[in-house]
Coordinates of C-alpha atoms in Angstrom, one line a residue:
X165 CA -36.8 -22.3 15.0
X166 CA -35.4 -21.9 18.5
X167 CA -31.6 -22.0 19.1
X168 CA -30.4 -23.2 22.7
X169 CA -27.9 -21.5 24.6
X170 CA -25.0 -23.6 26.4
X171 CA -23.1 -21.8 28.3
X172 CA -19.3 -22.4 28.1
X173 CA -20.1 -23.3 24.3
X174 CA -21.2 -20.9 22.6
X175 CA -19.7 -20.4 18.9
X176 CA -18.7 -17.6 16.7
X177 CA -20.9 -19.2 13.9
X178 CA -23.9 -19.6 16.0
X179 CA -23.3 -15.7 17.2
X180 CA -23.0 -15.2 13.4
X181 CA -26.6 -16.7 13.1
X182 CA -27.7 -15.3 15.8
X183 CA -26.7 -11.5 14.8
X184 CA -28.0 -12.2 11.3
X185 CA -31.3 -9.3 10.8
X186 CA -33.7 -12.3 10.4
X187 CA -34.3 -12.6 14.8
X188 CA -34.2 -16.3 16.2
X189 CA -35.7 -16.3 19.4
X190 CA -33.6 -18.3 22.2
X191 CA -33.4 -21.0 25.4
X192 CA -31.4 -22.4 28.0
X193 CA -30.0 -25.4 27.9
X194 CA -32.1 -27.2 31.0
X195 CA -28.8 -28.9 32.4
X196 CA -27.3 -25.5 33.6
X197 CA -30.1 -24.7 35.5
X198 CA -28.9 -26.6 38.7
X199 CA -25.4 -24.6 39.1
X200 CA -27.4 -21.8 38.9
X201 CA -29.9 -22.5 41.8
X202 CA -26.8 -23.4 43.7
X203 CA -24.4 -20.7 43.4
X204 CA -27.8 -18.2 43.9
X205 CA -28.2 -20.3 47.4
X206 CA -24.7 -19.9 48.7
X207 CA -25.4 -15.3 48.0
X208 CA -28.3 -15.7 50.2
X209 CA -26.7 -17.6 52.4
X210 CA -23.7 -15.4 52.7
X211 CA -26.4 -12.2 52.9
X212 CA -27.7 -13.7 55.6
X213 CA -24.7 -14.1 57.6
X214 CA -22.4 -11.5 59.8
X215 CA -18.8 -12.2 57.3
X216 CA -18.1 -9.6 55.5
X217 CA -18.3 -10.2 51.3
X218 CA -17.2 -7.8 49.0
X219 CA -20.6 -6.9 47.1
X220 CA -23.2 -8.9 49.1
X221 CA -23.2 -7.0 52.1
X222 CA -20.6 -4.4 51.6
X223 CA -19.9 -1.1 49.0
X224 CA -17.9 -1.3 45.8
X225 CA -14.4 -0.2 44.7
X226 CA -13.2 2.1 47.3
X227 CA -16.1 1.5 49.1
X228 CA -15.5 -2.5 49.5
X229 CA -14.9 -1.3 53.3
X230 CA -18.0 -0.3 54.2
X231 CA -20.7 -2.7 55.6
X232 CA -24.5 -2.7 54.8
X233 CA -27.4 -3.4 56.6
X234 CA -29.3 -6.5 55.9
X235 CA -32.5 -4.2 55.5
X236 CA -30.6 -2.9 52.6
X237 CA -29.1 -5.5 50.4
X238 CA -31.7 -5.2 48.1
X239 CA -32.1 -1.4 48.1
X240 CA -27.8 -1.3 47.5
X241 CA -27.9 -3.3 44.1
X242 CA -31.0 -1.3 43.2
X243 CA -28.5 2.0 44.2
X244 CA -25.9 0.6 42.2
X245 CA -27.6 0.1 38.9
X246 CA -28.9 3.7 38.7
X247 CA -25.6 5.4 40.6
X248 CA -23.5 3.2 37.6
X249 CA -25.4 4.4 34.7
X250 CA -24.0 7.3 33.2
X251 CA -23.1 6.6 29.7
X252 CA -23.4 9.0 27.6
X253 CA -23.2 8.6 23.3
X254 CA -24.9 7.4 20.7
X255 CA -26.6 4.2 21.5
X256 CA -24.7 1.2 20.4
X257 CA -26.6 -0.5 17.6
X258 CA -29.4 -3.0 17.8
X259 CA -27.7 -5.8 17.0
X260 CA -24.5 -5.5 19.1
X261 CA -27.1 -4.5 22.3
X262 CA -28.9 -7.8 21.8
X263 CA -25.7 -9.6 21.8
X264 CA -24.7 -8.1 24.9
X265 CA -28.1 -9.6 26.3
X266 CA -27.0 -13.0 25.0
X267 CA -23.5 -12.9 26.4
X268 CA -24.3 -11.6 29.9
X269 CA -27.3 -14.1 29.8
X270 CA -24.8 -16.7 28.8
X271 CA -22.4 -15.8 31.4
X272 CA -24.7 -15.8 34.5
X273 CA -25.8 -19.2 33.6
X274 CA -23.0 -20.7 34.0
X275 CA -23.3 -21.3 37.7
X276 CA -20.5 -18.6 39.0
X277 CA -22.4 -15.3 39.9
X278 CA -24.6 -16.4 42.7
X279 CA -27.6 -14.7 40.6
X280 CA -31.5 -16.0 40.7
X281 CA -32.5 -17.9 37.3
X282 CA -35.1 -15.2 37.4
X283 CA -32.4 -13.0 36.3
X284 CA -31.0 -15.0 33.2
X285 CA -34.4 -16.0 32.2
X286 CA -35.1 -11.8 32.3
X287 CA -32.1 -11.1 29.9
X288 CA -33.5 -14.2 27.5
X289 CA -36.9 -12.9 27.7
X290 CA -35.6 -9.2 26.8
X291 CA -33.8 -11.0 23.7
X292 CA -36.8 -13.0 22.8
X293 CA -39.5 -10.2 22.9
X294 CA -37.0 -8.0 20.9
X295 CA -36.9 -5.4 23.7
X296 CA -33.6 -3.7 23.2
X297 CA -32.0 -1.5 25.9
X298 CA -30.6 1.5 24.8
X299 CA -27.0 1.4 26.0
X300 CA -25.1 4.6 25.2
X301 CA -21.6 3.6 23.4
X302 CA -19.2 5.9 25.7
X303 CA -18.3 5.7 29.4
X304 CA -16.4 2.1 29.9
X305 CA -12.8 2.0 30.4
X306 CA -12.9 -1.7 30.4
X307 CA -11.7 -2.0 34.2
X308 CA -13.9 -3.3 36.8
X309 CA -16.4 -4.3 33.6
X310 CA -18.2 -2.6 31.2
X311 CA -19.8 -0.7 34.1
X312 CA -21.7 2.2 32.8
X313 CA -22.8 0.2 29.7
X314 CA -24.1 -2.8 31.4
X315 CA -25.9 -0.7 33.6
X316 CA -28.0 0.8 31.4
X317 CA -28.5 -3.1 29.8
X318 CA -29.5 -3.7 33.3
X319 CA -31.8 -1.4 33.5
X320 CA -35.1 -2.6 31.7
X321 CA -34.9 -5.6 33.9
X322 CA -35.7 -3.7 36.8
X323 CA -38.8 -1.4 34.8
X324 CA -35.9 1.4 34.5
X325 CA -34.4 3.1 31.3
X326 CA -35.0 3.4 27.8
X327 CA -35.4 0.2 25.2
X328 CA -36.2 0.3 21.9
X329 CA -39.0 -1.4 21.1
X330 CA -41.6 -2.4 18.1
X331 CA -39.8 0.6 16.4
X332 CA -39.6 2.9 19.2
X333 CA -37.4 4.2 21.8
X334 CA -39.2 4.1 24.8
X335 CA -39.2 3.7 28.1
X336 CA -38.7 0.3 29.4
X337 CA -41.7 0.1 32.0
X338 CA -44.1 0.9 29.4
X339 CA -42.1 -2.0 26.6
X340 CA -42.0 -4.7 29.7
X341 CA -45.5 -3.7 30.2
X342 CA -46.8 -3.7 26.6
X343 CA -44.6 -7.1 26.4
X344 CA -46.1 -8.9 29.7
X345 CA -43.5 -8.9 31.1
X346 CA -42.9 -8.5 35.4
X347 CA -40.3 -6.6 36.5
X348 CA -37.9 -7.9 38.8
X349 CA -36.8 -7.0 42.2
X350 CA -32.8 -7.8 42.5
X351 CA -31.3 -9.8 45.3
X352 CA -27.6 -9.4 47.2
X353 CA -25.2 -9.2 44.5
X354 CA -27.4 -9.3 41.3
X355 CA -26.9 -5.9 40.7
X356 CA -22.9 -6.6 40.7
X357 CA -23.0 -9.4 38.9
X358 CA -25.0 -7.7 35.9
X359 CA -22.6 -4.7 35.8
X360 CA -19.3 -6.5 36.2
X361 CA -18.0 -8.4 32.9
X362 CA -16.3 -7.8 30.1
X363 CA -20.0 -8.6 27.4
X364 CA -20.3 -4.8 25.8
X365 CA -16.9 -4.6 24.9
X366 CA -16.7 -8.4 23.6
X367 CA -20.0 -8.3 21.9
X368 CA -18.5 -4.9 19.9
X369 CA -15.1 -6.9 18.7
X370 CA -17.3 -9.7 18.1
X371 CA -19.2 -7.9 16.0
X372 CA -16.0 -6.0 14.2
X373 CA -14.8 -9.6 13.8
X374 CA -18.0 -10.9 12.0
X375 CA -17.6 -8.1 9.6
X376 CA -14.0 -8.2 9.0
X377 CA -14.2 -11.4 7.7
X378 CA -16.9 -10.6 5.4
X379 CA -14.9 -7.8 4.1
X380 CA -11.7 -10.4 4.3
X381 CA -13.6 -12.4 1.4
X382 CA -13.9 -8.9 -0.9
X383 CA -10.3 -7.7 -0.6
X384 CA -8.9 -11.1 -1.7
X385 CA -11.8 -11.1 -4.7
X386 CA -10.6 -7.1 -5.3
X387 CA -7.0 -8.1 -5.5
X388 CA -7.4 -10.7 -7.4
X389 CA -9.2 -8.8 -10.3
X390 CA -6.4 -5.9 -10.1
X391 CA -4.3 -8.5 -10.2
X392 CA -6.1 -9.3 -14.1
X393 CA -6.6 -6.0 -14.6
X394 CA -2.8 -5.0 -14.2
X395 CA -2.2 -8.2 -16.4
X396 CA 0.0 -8.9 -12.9
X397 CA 2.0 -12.7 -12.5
X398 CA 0.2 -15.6 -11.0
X399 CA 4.0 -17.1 -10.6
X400 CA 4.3 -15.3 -7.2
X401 CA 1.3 -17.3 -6.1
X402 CA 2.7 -20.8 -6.7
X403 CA 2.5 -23.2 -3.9
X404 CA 5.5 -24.2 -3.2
X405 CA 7.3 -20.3 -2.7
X406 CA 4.1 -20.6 0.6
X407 CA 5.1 -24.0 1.7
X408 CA 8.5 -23.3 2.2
X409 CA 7.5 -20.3 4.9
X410 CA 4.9 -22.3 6.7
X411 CA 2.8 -19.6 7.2
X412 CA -1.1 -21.3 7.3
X413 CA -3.0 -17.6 6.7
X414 CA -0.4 -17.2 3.3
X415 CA -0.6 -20.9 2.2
X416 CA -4.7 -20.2 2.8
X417 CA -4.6 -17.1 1.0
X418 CA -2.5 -17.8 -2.1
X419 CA -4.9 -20.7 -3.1
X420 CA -7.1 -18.7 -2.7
X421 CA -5.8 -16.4 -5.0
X422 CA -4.9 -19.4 -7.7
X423 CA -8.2 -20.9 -7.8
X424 CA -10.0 -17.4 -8.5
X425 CA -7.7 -16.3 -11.7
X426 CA -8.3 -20.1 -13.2
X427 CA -8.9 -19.5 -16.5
X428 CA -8.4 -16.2 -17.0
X429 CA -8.0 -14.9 -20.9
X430 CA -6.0 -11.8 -19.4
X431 CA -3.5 -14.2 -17.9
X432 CA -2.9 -16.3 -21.2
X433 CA -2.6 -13.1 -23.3
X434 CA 0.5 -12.2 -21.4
X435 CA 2.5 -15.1 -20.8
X436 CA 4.8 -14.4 -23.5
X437 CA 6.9 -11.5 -24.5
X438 CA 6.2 -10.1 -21.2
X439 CA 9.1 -7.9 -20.5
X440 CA 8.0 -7.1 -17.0
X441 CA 10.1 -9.2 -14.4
X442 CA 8.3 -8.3 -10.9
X443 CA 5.3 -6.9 -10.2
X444 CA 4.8 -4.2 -7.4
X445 CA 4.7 -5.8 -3.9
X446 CA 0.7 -4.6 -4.1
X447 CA 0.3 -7.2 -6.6
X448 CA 3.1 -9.7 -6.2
X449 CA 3.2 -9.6 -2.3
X450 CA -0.8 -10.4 -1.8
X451 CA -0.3 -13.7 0.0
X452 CA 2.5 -12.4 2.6
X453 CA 0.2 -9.2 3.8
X454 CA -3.1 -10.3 3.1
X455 CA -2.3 -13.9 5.2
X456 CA -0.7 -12.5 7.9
X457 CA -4.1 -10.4 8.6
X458 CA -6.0 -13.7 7.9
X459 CA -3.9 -15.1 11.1
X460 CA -4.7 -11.9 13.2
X461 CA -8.1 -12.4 12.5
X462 CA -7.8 -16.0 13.6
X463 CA -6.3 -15.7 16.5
X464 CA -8.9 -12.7 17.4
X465 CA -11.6 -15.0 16.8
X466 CA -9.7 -17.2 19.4
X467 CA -9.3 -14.9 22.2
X468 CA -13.2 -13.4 22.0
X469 CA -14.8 -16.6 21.7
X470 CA -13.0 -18.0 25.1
X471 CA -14.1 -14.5 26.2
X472 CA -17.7 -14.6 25.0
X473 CA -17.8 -18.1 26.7
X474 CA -16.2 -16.5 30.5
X475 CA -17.4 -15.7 33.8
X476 CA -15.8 -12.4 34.0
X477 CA -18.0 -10.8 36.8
X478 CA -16.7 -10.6 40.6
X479 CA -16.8 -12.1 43.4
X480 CA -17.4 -15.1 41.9
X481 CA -18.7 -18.9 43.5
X482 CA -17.1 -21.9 43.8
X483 CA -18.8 -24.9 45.8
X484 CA -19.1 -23.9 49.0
X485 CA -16.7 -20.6 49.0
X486 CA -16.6 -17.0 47.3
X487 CA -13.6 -15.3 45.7
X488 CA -12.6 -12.0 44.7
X489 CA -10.8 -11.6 41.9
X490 CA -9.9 -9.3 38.3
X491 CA -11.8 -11.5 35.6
X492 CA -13.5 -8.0 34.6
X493 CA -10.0 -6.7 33.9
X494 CA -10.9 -6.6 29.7
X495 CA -7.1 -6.3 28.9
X496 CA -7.4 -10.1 26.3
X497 CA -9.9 -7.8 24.4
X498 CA -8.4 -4.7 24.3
X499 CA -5.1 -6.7 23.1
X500 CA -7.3 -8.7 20.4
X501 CA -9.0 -5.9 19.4
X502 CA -6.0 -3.9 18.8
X503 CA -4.8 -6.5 16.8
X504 CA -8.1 -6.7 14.6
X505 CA -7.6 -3.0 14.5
X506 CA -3.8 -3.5 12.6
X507 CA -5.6 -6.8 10.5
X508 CA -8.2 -4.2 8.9
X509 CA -5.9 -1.2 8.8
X510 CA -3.4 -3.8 7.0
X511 CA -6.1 -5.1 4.3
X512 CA -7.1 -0.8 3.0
X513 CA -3.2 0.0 3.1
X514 CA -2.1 -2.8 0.5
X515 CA -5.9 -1.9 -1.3
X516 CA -5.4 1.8 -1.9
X517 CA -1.7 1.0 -3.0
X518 CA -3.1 -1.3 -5.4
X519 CA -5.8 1.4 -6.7
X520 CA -2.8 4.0 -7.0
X521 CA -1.2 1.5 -8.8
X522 CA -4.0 1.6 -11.3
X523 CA -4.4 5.4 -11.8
X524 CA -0.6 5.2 -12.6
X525 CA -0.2 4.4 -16.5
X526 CA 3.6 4.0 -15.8
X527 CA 3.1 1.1 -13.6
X528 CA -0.4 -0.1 -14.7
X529 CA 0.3 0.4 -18.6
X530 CA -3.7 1.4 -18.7
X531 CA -4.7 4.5 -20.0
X532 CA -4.0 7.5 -17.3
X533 CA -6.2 7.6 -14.2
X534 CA -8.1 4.8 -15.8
X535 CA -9.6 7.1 -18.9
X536 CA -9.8 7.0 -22.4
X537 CA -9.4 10.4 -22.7
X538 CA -7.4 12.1 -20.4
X539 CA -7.1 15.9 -19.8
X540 CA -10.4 16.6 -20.9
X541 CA -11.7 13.7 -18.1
X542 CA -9.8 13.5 -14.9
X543 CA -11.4 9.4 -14.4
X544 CA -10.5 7.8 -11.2
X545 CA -7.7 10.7 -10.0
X546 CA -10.2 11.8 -7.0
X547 CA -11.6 8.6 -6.8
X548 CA -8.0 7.4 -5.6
X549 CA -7.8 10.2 -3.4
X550 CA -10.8 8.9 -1.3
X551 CA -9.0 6.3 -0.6
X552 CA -6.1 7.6 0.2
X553 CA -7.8 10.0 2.8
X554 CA -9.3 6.7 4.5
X555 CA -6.5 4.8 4.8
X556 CA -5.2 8.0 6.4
X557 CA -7.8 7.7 8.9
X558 CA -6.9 4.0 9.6
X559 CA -3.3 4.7 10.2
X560 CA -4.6 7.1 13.4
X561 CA -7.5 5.0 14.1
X562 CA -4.9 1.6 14.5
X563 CA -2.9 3.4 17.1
X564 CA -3.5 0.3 19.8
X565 CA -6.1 1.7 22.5
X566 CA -4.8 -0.6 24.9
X567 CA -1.5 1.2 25.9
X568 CA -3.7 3.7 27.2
X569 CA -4.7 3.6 31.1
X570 CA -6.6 6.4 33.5
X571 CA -6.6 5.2 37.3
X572 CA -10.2 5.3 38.3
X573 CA -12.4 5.2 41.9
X574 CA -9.9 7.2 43.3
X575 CA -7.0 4.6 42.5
X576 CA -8.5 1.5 43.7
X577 CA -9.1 0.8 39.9
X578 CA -5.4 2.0 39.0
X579 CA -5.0 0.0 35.6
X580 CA -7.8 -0.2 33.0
X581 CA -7.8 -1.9 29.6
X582 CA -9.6 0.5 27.3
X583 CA -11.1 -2.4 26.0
X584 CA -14.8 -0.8 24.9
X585 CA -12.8 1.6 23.1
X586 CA -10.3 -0.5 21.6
X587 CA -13.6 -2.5 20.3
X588 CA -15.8 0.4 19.2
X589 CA -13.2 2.0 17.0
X590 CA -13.4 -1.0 14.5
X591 CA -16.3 0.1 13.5
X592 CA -15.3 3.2 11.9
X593 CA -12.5 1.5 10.6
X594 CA -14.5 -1.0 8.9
X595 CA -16.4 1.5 7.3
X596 CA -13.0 3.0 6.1
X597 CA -11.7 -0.1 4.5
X598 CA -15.0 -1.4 3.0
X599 CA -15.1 1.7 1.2
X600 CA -11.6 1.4 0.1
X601 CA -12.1 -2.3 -1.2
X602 CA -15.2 -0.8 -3.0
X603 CA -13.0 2.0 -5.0
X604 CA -11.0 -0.6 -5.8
X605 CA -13.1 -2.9 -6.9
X606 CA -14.6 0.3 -9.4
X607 CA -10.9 0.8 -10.4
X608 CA -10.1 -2.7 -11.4
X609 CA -13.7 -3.3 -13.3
X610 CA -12.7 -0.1 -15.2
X611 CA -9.0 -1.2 -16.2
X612 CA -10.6 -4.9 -17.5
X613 CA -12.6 -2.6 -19.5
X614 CA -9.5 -1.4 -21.1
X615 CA -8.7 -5.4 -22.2
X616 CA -11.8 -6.3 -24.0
X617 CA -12.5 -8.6 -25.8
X618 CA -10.2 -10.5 -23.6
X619 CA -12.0 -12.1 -20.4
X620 CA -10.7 -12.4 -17.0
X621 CA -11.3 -15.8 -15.2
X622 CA -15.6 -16.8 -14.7
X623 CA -14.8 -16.2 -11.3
X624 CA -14.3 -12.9 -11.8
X625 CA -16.4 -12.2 -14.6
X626 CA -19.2 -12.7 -12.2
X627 CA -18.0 -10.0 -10.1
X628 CA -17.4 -8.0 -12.9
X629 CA -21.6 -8.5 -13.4
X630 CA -22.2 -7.7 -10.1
X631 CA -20.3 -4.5 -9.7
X632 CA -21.3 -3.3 -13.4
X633 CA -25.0 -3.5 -11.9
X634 CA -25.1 -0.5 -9.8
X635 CA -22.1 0.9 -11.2
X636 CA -21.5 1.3 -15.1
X637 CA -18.8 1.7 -16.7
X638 CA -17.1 5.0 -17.0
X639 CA -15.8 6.5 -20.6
X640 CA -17.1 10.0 -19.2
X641 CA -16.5 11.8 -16.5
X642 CA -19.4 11.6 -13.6
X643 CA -19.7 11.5 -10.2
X644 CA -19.0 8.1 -9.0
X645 CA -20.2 9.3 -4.8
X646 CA -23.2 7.6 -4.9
X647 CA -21.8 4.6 -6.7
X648 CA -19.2 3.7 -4.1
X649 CA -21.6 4.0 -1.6
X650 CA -23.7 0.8 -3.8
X651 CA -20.8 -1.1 -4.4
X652 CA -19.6 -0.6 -0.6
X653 CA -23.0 -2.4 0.6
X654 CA -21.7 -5.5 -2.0
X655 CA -18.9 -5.1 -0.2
X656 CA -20.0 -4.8 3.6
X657 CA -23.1 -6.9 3.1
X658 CA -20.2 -10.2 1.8
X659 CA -22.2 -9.9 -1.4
X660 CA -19.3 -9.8 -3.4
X661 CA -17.7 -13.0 -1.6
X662 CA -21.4 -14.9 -1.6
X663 CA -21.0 -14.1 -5.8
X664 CA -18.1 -15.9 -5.8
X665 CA -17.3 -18.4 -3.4
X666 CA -20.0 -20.9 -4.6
X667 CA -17.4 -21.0 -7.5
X668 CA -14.2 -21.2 -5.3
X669 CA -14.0 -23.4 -2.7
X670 CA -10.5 -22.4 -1.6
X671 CA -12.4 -19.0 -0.3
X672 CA -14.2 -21.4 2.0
X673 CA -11.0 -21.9 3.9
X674 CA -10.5 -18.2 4.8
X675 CA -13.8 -17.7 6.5
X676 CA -13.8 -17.9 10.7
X677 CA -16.9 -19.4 11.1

C-alpha cells in the first residue's frame, strides 16, 4: 500500500498512519508537479539576472547585503547547509525525523520555494528507502526556521551527515550509496529553502499531539474506574448540568463518562443511604477539567495541521514575482504547543489528586493507602508519592516556552518563538502524565478489589482484566516499579482506550483524528 501526498491537504489521521511503526512507503500527487517546475524556473531565472534577491544571489540574515557571484550560487547553498548545521543533542527519534522529511517534502511541493522536483522527490526517496537523518534535538530557537535541525535533515541529500539506516547510524554517503541512490547537487536557493520552515518543530508537537490523545482516552477510562472505586456520584455527570454551559470538550466528556459506568454494580450498591452529599472536585468536577483540555487539544490539532500544510520557508514565489517575508517566524506553534503543554499538565494534576484521594481512607472510605493491613504494609503510600513528584515536574515543565526570546544574527533576528523547545518538552511531559494515569489506574484496580463481589460496569471490568494481567493484585507489600512501567505501555501504547472503546462509542467522539 502506497499513500499519496497532497500538498495543502494533508491530515492529522493520515500523519497518524503514517507515524504508525508499521512504514508505508509514499508519492506525490502528479497534479502538483507543474507549480513546482514553475516556481523552480522563475529562481533560475532570477539567478541568472543582475537584481538583487535575498538568498538567490545574496548572503543570509545580516548578510542579506552582500552579493554573490554567479560562479558561486551553487557553492553558497552548499556553504549554507554545512555552516547551518550545528545542532548538538540527542537525535530526535525515528519517527518524528521521518515526519520532518514528509512535511518539508510536503511543503516544497507546493509550488512556493522555487526548488527542483529533484529535491522533493530526494526527501520522498529518503522516506521511502527508510534512510533516516540523524537530526540532533537542540539548536533551533524557532526564528528564521528550524535552522540547525533542518540542516542536518538536509544533509543526506547532498551525500553529507549521518542517517540511520538498516539499523545503523552511519554516514549518509555510504546509506545513499548502499540504497542507489544519486546525490544531488543544489541550485540557487535550494539550500534556503530546505533550512527555512517551521517542519522539526511541527512534526515534534504533532507528534506530542498524537500521543496526548492517546493518553486523553486512558485518563477519562482511569477516572472513570476511581470514580467506581470511590463509589463516587454519576449525578454530576447528567446531561443537562453540560448543556446549560455549552462547552462541546465537557458535553463530549461527560458522555463519555456516563456511557462507561453503565451498569456498574458499585453504582447500584450506593444509591441509597448514601450520606455523602458531594464528592471531591477530582471526582465530581471530571467533565469541567478533563473537557476543557479536550478543547486545548482541539484547537492544537487546528493550528499544527494548517501548519503541517504551510509554506513557511523565505523568499517565497508567486507567478511572476518573489517576496520576502516571516512565514518561518514558528510563534502559532510555540503558542499551540504551550497550550498542549497546560492540556497534559492539566490531565496528571486532577489524576494524582484523584490517586491521593484513594490513599486517603477519610475521603475514599477504603482501607488506608489502599491495604488490608496497614502498619505492617505501607500499600500505595510511595506509590502516590511518584506521582506526586511528576506532576511536580509538569507544573515547571508547563511554564509556556514561548514568552521566552534571545535576539539572534547579531539582531537582525531580534524576536524568536522558541517553538522547537516549546514542542520537544512535551515529550517529557507525556512521559510524566502517562505514568501518572498508570499509578492511577493500579490505585483504582486495587480499591475495586476492596468491593468484591460487587462489579463495576463491563466497561470497566475489562480494564480491570487488562491491568490485572501485568500487574496483580496487591494484599502484600512489593515493589510495584516494574509494574507501572507495564501498565504505563497500556497506557502510552492507547491500549487501555483500544480495550475499551470498541464497547463505548461516546469515547469515539473524544479522539482528534
Amino acid at each position: 500500500m502506497t499513500e499519496t501526498l497532497v500538498p495543502g491537504e494533508l491530515t492529522l489521521a493520515q500523519l497518524r498512519r503514517l507515524c504508525a511503526p508499521v512504514h508505508v512507503p509514499v508519492q506525490l500527487a502528479p497534479a502538483c508537479r507543474k507549480a513546482i517546475r514553475a516556481s523552480a524556473a522563475l529562481v533560475r531565472k532570477a539567478a541568472d539576472g543582475d537584481a538583487p534577491v535575498y538568498g538567490v544571489n545574496t548572503g543570509f540574515g545580516k548578510l542579506a547585503t552582500t552579493r554573490i557571484a554567479k560562479d558561486d550560487l551553487a557553492l553558497l547553498q552548499l556553504k549554507l547547509l554545512r555552516s547551518h548545521a550545528v545542532g548538538v543533542g540527542e537525535p530526535l527519534p525515528t519517527s518524528t525525523a521521518r515526519l520532518v522529511l514528509l512535511l518539508k517534502a510536503a511543503s516544497l511541493a507546493r509550488g512556493y520555494s522555487g526548488v527542483r522536483e529533484e529535491v522533493v522527490d530526494g526527501l520522498l526517496a529518503l522516506y521511502n528507502e527508510q534512510i533516516t537523518p540523524v537530526i540532533p534535538c537542540q539548536g533551533s530557537v524557532g526564528a528564521s526556521g528550524d535552522l540547525a535541525p533542518l540542516a542536518h535533515l538536509a544533509l543526506p541529500l547532498i551525500g553529507e551527515g549521518e542517517v540511520f539506516y538498516q539499523g545503523e547510524r552511519m554516514n549518509a554517503a555510504a546509506a545513499l550509496k548502499r540504497a542507489g541512490i544519486a546525490a544531488l547537487e543544489l541550485g540557487a536557493k535550494e539550500g534556503l529553502a530546505l533550512i527555512n520552515g517551521t517542519q522539526v518543530s511541527t512534526a515534534l508537537a504533532i507528534d506530542a499531539l498524537l500521543a496526548t490523545d492517546r493518553l486523553f482516552e486512558s485518563a477519562v477510562i482511569a477516572g472513570a474506574l476511581t470514580l467506581d472505586a470511590a463509589r463516587g456520584s454519576d449525578g454530576p455527570f447528567d446531561p443537562r448540568i453540560h448543556a446549560i454551559r455549552g462547552q462541546p470538550g465537557q458535553i463530549d466528556c461527560a458522555a463519555a463518562y456516563r456511557a462507561i459506568m453503565v451498569g456498574s454494580e458499585i453504582r447500584r450498591s450506593h444509591l441509597q443511604d448514601d450520606d455523602r452529599v458531594q464528592d471531591p472536585y477530582c471526582l465530581r468536577c471530571q467533565p469541567q477539567v478533563m473537557g476543557a483540555c479536550l478543547d486545548q487539544m482541539r484547537h492544537t490539532a487546528r493550528i499544527l495541521m494548517i501548519e503541517a500544510n504551510a509554506v513557511t520557508d523565505n523568499p517565497l514565489v508567486f507567478d511572476n514575482e518573489m517576496l520576502s517575508g516571516g512565514n518561518f517566524h514558528a510563534e502559532p506553534v510555540a503558542l499551540a504547543a504551550d497550550g498542549l503543554a497546560l492540556a497534559i499538565a492539566e490531565i496528571g494534576a486532577i489524576a494524582e489528586r484523584r490517586i491521593a484521594m484513594l490513599v486517603d481512607t477519610v475521603v475514599s472510605r477504603l482501607p488506608p493507602f489502599l491495604t488490608p493491613d496497614p502498619g505492617l504494609n505501607s500499600g500505595f503510600m510511595i506509590v502516590h508519592v511518584t506521582a506526586a513528584a511528576l506532576a511536580s515536574e509538569n507544573k515547571s515543565l508547563a511554564h509556556p516556552a514561548s514568552v521566552d526570546s534571545l535576539p539572534t544574527s547579531a539582531n537582525q533576528e531580534d524576536h524568536v518563538s522558541m517553538a522547537t523547545f516549546a514542542a520537544r518538552r512535551l515529550g517529557i511531559m507525556l512521559q510524566n502524565t502517562a505514568h501518572i494515569v498508570a499509578i492511577e489506574l493500579m490505585a483504582a484496580a486495587q480499591g475495586i478489589e476492596f468491593l468484591r463481589p460487587l462489579k463495576t460496569s463491563d466497561a470497566l471490568e475489562g480494564v480491570m482484566r487488562l491491568v490485572r494481567s501485568v500487574s496483580p493484585a496487591m494484599m502484600q507489600d512489593r515493589s510495584l516499579a516494574r509494574e507501572i512501567a507495564a501498565v504505563h505501555h497500556l497506557v502510552a501504547s492507547g491500549d487501555v482506550g483500544r480495550a475499551t472503546a470498541s464497547q463505548i462509542t461516546e469515547l469515539h467522539a473524544l479522539r482528534l483524528a
